[in-house]
XYZ file of C-alpha atoms in Angstrom:
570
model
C 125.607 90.785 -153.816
C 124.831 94.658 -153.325
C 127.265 97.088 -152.581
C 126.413 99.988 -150.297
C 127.825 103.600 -150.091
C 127.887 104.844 -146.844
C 128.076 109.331 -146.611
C 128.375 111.500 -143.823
C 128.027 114.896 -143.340
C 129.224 117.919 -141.111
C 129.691 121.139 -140.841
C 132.982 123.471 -140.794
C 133.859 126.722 -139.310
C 130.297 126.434 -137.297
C 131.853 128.542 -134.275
C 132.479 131.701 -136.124
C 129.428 131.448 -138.185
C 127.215 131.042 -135.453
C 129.732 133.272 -133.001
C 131.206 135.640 -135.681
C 128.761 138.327 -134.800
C 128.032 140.316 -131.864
C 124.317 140.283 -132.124
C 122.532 137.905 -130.072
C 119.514 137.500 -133.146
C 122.175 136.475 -135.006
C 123.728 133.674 -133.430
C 120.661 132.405 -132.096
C 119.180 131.950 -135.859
C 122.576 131.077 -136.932
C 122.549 128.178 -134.447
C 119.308 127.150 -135.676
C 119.887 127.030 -139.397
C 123.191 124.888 -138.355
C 121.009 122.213 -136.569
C 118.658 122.475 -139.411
C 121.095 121.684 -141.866
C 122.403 118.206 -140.356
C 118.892 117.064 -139.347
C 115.676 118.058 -140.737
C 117.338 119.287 -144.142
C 118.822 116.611 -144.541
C 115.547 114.339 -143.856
C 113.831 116.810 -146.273
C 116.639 115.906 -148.939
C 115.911 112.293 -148.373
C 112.417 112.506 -149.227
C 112.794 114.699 -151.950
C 115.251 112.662 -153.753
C 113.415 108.977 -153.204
C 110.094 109.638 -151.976
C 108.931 107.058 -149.397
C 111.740 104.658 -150.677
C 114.065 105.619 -147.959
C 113.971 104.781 -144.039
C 114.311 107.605 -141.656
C 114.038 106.544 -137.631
C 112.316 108.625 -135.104
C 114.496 110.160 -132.880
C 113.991 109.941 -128.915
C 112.847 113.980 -128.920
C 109.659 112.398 -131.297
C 106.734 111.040 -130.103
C 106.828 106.915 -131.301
C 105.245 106.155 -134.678
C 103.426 103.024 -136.171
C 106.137 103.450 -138.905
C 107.578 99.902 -139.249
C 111.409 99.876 -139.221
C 113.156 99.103 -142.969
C 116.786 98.072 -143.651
C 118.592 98.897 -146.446
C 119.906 95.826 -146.938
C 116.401 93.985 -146.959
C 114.068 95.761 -148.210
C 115.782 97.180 -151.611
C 115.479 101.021 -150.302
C 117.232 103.906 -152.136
C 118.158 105.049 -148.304
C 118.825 104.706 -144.751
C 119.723 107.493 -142.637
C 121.685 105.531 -139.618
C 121.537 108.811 -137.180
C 121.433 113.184 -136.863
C 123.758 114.308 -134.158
C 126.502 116.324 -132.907
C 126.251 118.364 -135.662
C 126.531 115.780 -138.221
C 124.797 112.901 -140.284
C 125.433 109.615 -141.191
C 123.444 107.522 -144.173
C 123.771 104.332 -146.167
C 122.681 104.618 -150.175
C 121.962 101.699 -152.606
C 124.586 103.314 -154.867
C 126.801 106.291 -155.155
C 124.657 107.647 -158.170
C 121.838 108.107 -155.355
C 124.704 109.748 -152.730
C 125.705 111.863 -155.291
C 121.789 112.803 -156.004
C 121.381 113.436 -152.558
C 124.620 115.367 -151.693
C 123.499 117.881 -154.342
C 119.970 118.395 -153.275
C 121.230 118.671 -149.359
C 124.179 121.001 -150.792
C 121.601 123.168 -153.131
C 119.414 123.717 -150.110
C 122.121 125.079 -147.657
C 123.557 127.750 -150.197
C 119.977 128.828 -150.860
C 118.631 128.722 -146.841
C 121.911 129.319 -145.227
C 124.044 131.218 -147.248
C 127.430 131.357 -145.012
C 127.306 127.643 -143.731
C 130.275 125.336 -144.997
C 129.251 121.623 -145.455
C 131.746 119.072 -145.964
C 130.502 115.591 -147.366
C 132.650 112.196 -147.166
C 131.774 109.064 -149.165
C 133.174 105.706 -148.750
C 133.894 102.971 -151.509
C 131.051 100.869 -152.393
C 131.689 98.274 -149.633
C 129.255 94.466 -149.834
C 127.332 93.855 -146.338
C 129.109 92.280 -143.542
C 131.989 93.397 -144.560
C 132.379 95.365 -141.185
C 130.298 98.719 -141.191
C 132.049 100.081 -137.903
C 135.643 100.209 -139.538
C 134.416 101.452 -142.506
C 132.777 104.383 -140.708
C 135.656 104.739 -138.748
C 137.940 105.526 -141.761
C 134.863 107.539 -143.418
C 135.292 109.780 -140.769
C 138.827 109.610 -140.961
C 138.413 111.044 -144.360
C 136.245 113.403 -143.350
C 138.385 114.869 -140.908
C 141.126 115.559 -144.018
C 138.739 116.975 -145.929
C 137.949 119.262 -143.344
C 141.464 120.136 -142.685
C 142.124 120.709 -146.787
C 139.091 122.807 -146.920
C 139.465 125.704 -149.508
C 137.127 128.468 -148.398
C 135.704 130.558 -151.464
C 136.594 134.314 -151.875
C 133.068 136.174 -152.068
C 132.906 139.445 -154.126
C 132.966 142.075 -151.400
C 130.956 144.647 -153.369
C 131.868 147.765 -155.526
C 132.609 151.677 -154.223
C 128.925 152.487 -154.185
C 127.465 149.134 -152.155
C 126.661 149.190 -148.833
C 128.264 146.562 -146.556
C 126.894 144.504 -144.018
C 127.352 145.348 -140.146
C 128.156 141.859 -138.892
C 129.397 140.330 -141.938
C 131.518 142.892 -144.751
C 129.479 141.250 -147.459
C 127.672 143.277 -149.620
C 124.296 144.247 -148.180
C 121.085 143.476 -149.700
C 118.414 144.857 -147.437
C 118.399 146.415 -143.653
C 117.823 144.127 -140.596
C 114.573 146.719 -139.600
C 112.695 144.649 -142.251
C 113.053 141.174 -139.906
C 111.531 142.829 -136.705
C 114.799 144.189 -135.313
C 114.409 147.456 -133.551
C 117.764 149.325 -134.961
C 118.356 149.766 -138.359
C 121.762 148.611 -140.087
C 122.737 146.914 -143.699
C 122.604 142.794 -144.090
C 123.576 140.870 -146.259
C 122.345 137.679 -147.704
C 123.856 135.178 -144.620
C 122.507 137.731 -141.920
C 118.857 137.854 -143.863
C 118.785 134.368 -143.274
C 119.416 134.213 -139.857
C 117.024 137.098 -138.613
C 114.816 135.116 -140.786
C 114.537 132.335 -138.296
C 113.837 134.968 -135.163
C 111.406 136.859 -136.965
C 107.845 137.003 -135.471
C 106.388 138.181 -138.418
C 107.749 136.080 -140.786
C 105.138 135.252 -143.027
C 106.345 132.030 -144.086
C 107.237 130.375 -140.263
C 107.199 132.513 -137.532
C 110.278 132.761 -135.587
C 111.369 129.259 -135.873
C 114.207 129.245 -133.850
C 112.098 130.137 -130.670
C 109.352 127.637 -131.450
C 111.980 125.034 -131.912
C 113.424 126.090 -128.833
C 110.301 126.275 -126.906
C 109.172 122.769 -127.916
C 112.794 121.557 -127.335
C 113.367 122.793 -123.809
C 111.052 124.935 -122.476
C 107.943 122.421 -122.515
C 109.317 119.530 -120.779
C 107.823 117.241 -118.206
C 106.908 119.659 -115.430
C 108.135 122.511 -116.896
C 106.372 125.957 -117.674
C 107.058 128.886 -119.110
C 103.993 131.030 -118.311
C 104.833 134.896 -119.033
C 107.856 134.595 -118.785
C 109.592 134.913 -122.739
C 113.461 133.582 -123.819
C 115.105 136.858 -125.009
C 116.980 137.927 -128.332
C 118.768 140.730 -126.991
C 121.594 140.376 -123.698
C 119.915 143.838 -122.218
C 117.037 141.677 -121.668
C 118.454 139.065 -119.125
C 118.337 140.855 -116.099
C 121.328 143.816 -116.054
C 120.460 145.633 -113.173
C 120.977 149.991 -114.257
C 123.235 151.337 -111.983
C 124.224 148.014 -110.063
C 125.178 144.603 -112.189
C 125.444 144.659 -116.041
C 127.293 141.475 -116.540
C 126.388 138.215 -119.137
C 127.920 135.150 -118.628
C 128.382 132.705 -121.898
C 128.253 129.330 -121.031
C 130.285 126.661 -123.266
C 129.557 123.152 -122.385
C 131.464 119.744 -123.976
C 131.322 116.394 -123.320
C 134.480 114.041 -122.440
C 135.282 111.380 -124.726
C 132.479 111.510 -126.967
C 134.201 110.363 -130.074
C 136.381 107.992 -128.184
C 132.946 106.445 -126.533
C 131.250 105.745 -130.065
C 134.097 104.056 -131.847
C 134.336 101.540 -128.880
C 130.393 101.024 -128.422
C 130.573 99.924 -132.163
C 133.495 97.527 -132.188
C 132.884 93.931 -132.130
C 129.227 94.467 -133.596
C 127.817 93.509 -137.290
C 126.455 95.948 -139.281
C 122.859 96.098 -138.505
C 123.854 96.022 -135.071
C 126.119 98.386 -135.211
C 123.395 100.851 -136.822
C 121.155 99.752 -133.969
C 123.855 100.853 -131.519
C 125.175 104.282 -132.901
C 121.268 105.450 -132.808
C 120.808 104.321 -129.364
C 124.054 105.951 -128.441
C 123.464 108.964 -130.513
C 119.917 110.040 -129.398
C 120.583 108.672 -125.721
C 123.182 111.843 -125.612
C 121.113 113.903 -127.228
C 118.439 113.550 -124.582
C 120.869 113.918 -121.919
C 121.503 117.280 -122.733
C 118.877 118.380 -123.452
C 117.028 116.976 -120.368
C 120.257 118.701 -118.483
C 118.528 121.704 -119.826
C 115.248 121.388 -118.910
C 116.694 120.999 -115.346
C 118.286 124.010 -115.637
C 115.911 125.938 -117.327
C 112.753 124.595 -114.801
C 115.265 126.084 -111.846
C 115.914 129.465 -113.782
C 112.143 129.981 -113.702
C 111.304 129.090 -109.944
C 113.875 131.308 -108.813
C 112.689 134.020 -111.080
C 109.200 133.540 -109.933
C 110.064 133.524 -106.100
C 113.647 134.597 -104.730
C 114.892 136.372 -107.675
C 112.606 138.929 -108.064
C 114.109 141.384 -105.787
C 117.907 141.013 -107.021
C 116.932 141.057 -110.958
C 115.517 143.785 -112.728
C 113.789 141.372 -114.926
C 112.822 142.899 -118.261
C 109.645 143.636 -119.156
C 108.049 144.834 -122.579
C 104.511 144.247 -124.109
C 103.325 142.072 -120.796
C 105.862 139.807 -121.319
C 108.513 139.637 -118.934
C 111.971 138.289 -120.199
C 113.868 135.283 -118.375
C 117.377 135.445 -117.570
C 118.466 132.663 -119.469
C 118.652 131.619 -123.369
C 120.379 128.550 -124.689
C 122.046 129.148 -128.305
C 123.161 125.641 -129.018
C 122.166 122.586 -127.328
C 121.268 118.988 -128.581
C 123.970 116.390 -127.354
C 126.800 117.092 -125.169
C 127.780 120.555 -126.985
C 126.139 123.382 -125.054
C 126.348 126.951 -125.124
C 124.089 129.351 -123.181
C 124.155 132.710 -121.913
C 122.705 134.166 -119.061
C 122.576 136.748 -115.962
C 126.246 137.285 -115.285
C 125.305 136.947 -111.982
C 123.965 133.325 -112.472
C 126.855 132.020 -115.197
C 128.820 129.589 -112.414
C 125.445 128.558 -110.613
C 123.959 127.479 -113.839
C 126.714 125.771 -115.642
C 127.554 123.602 -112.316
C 123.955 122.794 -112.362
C 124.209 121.705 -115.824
C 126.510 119.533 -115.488
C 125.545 117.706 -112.431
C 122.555 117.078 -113.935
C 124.370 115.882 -117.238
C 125.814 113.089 -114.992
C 122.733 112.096 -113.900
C 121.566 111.240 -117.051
C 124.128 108.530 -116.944
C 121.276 105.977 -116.303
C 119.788 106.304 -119.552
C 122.973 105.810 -121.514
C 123.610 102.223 -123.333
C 127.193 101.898 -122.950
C 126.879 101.985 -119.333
C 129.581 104.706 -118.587
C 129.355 107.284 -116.592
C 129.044 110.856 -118.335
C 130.924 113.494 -117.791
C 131.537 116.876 -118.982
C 133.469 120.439 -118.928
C 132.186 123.868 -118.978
C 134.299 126.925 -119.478
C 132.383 130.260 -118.368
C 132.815 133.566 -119.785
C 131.594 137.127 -117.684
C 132.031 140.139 -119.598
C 130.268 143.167 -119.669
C 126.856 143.104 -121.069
C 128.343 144.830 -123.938
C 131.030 143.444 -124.452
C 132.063 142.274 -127.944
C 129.718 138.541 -127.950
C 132.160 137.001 -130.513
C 135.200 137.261 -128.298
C 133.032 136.685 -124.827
C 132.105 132.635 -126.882
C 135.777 132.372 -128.031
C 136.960 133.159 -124.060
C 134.391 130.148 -122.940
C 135.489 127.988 -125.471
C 139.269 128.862 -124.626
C 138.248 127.839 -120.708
C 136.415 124.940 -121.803
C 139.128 123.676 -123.378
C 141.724 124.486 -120.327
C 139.601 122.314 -117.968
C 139.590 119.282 -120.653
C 143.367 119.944 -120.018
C 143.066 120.103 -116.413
C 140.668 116.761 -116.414
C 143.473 114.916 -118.866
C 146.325 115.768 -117.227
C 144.881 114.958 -113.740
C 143.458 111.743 -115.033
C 147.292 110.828 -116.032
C 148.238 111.777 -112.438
C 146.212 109.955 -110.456
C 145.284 107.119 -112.924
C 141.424 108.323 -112.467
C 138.768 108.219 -114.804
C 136.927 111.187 -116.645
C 135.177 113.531 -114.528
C 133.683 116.847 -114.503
C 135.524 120.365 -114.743
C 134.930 123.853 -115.089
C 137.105 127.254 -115.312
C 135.733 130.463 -115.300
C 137.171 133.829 -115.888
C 135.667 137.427 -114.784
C 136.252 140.338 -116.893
C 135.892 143.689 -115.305
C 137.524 145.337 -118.402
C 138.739 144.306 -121.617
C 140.764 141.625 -122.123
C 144.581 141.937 -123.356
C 145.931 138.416 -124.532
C 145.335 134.385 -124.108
C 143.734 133.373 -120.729
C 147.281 131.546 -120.014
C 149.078 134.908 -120.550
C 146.127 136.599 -118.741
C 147.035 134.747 -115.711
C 150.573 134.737 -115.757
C 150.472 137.815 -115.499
C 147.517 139.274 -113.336
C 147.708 135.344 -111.216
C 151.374 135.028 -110.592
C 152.602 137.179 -107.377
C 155.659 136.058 -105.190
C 153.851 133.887 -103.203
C 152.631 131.858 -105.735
C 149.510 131.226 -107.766
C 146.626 133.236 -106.832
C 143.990 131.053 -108.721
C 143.197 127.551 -108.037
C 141.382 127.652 -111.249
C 140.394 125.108 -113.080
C 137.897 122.855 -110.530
C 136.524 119.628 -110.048
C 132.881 119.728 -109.711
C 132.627 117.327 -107.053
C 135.473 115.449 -105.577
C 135.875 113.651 -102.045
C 139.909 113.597 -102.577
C 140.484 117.041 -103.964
C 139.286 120.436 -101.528
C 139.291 122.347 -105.412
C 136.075 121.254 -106.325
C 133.048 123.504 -106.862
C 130.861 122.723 -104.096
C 133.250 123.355 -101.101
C 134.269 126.342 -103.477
C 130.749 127.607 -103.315
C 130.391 127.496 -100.003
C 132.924 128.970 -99.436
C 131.934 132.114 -101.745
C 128.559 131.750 -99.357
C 130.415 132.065 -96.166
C 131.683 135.216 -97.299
C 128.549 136.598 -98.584
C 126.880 135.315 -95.416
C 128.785 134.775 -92.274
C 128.905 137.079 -89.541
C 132.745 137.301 -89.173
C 132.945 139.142 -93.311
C 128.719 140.188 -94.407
C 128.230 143.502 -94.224
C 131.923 144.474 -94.195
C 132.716 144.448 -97.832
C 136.056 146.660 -97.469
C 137.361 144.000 -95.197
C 136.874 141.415 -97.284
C 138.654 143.903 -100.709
C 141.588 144.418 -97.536
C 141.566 140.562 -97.740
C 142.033 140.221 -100.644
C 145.220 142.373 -101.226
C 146.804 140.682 -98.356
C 146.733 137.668 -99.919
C 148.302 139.063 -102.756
C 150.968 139.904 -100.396
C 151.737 136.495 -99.118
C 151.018 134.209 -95.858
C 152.366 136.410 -93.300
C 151.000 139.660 -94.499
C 147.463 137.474 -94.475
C 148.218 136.717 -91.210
C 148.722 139.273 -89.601
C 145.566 140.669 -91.210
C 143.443 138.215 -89.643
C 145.109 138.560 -86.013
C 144.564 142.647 -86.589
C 140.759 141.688 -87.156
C 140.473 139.196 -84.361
C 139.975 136.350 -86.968
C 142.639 134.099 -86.044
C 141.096 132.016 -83.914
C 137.979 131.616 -86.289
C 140.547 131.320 -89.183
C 139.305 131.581 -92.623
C 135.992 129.443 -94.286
C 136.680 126.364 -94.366
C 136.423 123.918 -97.421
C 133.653 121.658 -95.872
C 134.656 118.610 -97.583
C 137.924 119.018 -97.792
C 140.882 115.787 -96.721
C 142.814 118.556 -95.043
C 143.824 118.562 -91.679
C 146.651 121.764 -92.635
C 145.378 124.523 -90.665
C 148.239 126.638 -91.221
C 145.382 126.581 -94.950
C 143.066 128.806 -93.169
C 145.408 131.003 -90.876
C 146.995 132.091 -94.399
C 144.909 131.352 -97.428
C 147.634 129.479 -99.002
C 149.087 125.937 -99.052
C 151.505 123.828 -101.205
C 149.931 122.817 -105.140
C 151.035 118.954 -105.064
C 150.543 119.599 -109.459
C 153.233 122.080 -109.396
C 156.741 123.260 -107.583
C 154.376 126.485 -106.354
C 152.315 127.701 -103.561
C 148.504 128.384 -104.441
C 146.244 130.530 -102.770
C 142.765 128.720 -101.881
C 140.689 132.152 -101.346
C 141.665 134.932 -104.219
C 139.356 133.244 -107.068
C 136.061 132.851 -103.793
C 136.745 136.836 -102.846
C 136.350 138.063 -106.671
C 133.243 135.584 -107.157
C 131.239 137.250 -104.464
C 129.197 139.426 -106.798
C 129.202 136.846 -109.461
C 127.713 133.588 -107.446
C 124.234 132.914 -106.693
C 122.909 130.219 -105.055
C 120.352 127.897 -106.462
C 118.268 126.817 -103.284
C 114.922 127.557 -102.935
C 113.158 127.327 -99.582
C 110.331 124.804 -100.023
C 108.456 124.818 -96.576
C 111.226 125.880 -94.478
C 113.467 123.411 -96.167
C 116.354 124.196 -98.437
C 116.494 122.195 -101.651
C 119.959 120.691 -103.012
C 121.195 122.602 -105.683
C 121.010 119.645 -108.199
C 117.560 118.721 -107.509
C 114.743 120.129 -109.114
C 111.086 119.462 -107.390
């Protein structure tokens, strides 16, 4: 009987080589040579090693071929690659003389197309069919993980007195970035060559690759169309506002349980239906976020085409005029985008609503669910630190969603934390709000939120109107130093707040309310502060609505007379 060999392969240290610099060219062509390397490289290998001898399935972004489907284990092939995904790849080989073939090729073709990008490449033991593919993947990846973990980065020569270094990387530079179509002028090196590479428009070998993927990828969906409107390479282009609002927001986007959800849809299943079932899983997620996208991205354009056009400055250059919005990674549940600072919290709740929705379309049957961690700095503000902040707040609502889930014995839902940087930052965001958060009273953030919730009044869409009562109601619009007066009186405690209100005639009106809140406490909106049932502490409702004023937007667009839902795209 045959014995198989079954390989995957991932990348390492993908955040800071895709995040390390502070150049938006950079990371986006960074992020595309990183999904080039686990997918079509890696198909490229395949063919290049064994010719038509291999099987490679169309994924659910292609268009269906006539292609008949082959199995490894039937039809004698050299290769089968099971799925691309997530950053990763998984194959089956005849033999590890033809894993080790292909490792090589795949390997030779990142150090010469991505120089920079850390691979790490697992192989099983030669295993006999039916002997349980699923727990042999599961320990594959097992081994993968230690390899990652053991991974011994090489030492590159940094150069001698008279070489020039590279801007964004140290390494020794080998040409200037002027050469790729960038407007300023600074020294590259090899792994920054490479990335401008894939944004340049006049590359002659493939024009700017990473936009046409992009393009093709999100911006020509079903319904969707770009017109003049252009994705831009440089955060001055997504709508700062001179004089007014010069604020990006970076968007970092995860999904819940992903690796916990694959290693149960395979259990119990024989090998070539396991295969069958991590593709359907795999590309099933894959199209969730990115049809999440296209949602977002089909809203970004209407409002830029109707109500926005009066509160953005949108950029233009060369008749082309520059949406607010570009997505650096996307492709299964790991997102990252970065907008208008001014449309950061609108966008990612939007995002992930409409990655629950997708929910219908997934195998396994479970609902989807996701957390987003959003970063508003300073337009130029140092990009590499701005990603690390929204993966840091990412990763604090995953907290938030675990520890509530052990709480209330709930399932996974939906989170998101945000955090607003008027200045630099000094510290961790847990030290951050220790320290700027923490006042007698209590906690002045109710940070991180539910998106939706019918038990729990912290959840984004009561939040949101709330932020829009403020921005709109009678009682505080047009009165902006009443609502700053607010907000130091609530750093000062209940009665101080108060008081306040009575002094302003308010406290009959009270505070806005949190429409969908279960809380009959009105003592809530006399003071702005009630009892956290998490913690031993008071929390104030209102501090984190007060310094999102200038940083929410709302995402309904009046379609005759009506107002549409901000989840729902026409």
């Amino acid at each position: 009987m045959s014995k198989y060999i079954a390989t995957v392969i991932d990348t390492t240290g993908i955040q800071s080589y895709i995040f390390g610099s502070n150049r938006l060219r950079e990371n986006i062509g960074a992020s595309y040579l990183v999904a080039q390397a686990t997918d079509e490289w890696v198909k490229c290998a395949l063919r290049q090693r064994f010719g038509e001898n291999v099987y490679i399935p169309h994924t659910q972004r292609e268009k269906q071929t006539t292609q008949p489907e082959k199995h490894i284990e039937r039809d004698n092939l050299d290769a089968e690659l099971v799925y691309t995904g997530g950053g990763n790849a998984l194959l089956l080989f005849k033999n590890r003389d033809c894993a080790v073939k292909f490792t090589k090729t795949i390997s030779e073709k990142v150090l010469r197309e991505a120089p920079g990008l850390k691979i790490v490449v697992a192989h099983s033991d030669s295993f006999e069919w039916g002997n349980k593919l699923s727990g042999i993947i599961d320990s594959l990846l097992q081994e993968l993980e230690r390899k990652k973990r053991e991974y011994n980065p090489s030492v590159p020569l940094l150069g001698l007195g008279v070489t020039a270094s590279c801007l964004s990387t140290g390494l020794v530079a080998v040409d200037t970035s002027d050469r790729y179509s960038v407007p300023t002028s600074y020294p590259v090196s090899r792994e920054i060559v490479e990335k401008l590479r894939a944004v340049d428009p006049n590359n002659p070998k493939n024009k700017e690759p990473a936009n046409k993927q992009l393009i093709n990828t999100i911006f020509e969906g079903e319904g969707l169309n770009l017109g003049d409107y252009t994705v831009p390479y440089d955060v001055d282009d997504l709508g700062r506002t001179e004089g007014r609002s010069s604020y990006m927001a970076i968007v970092h986007a995860d999904g819940n349980g992903m690796g916990d959800r694959f290693k149960e849809y395979g259990k119990n299943k024989g090998d070539r239906e396991y295969i069958t079932a991590m593709r359907e899983l795999s590309g099933a997620i894959d199209k969730a976020g990115i049809n999440a996208l296209q949602k977002v991205a089909s809203r970004v354009i209407q409002l830029a085409e109707g109500n926005l056009q009066e509160q953005f400055a949108i950029t233009e250059r060369d008749g082309k005029k520059y949406l607010p919005f570009r997505p650096i990674v996307y492709g299964g549940d790991d997102v990252t985008f970065v907008c208008d600072g001014r449309l950061g919290l609108s966008l990612a709740a939007l995002y992930l609503k409409e990655f629950e929705a997708e929910k219908e379309n997934i195998p396994d049957g479970e609902d989807l669910t996701a957390c987003a961690g959003i970063a508003i700095v300073k337009t130029h503000y140092p990009f590499a630190r701005a990603y690390q902040l929204s993966e840091a707040l990412c990763s604090n609502a995953k907290k938030f969603m675990r520890d509530e889930k052990e709480r209330l014995r709930i399932s996974d839902f939906s989170a998101m934390d945000w955090h607003i940087a008027a200045s630099g930052l000094l510290g961790l965001i847990g030290d951050i709000r220790k320290r700027e958060y923490h006042v007698a009273e209590g906690n002045l953030t109710m940070r991180p939120l539910y998106l939706h919730s019918d038990n729990e009044w912290r959840n984004w869409d009561d939040f949101s109107q709330v932020v829009h009562n403020f921005n709109t109601h009678p009682d505080w619009a047009g009165s902006r130093n009443k609502v700053i007066a607010l907000r130091e009186q609530l750093r000062q405690g209940t009665e101080k707040t108060k008081q306040f209100l009575q002094v302003y005639g308010l406290d009959n009106n009270y505070l806005p309310p949190f429409p969908e809140a279960k809380t009959s406490n009105d003592d809530f909106y006399q003071c702005g502060w009630i009892d956290d049932p998490r913690k031993n502490e008071k929390i104030c409702g209102y501090f984190d609505a007060i310094e999102a004023m200038e940083f929410y937007m709302s995402l309904k667009e009046k379609t005759n007379g009506d107002l549409l839902p901000e989840n729902v795209t026409p």
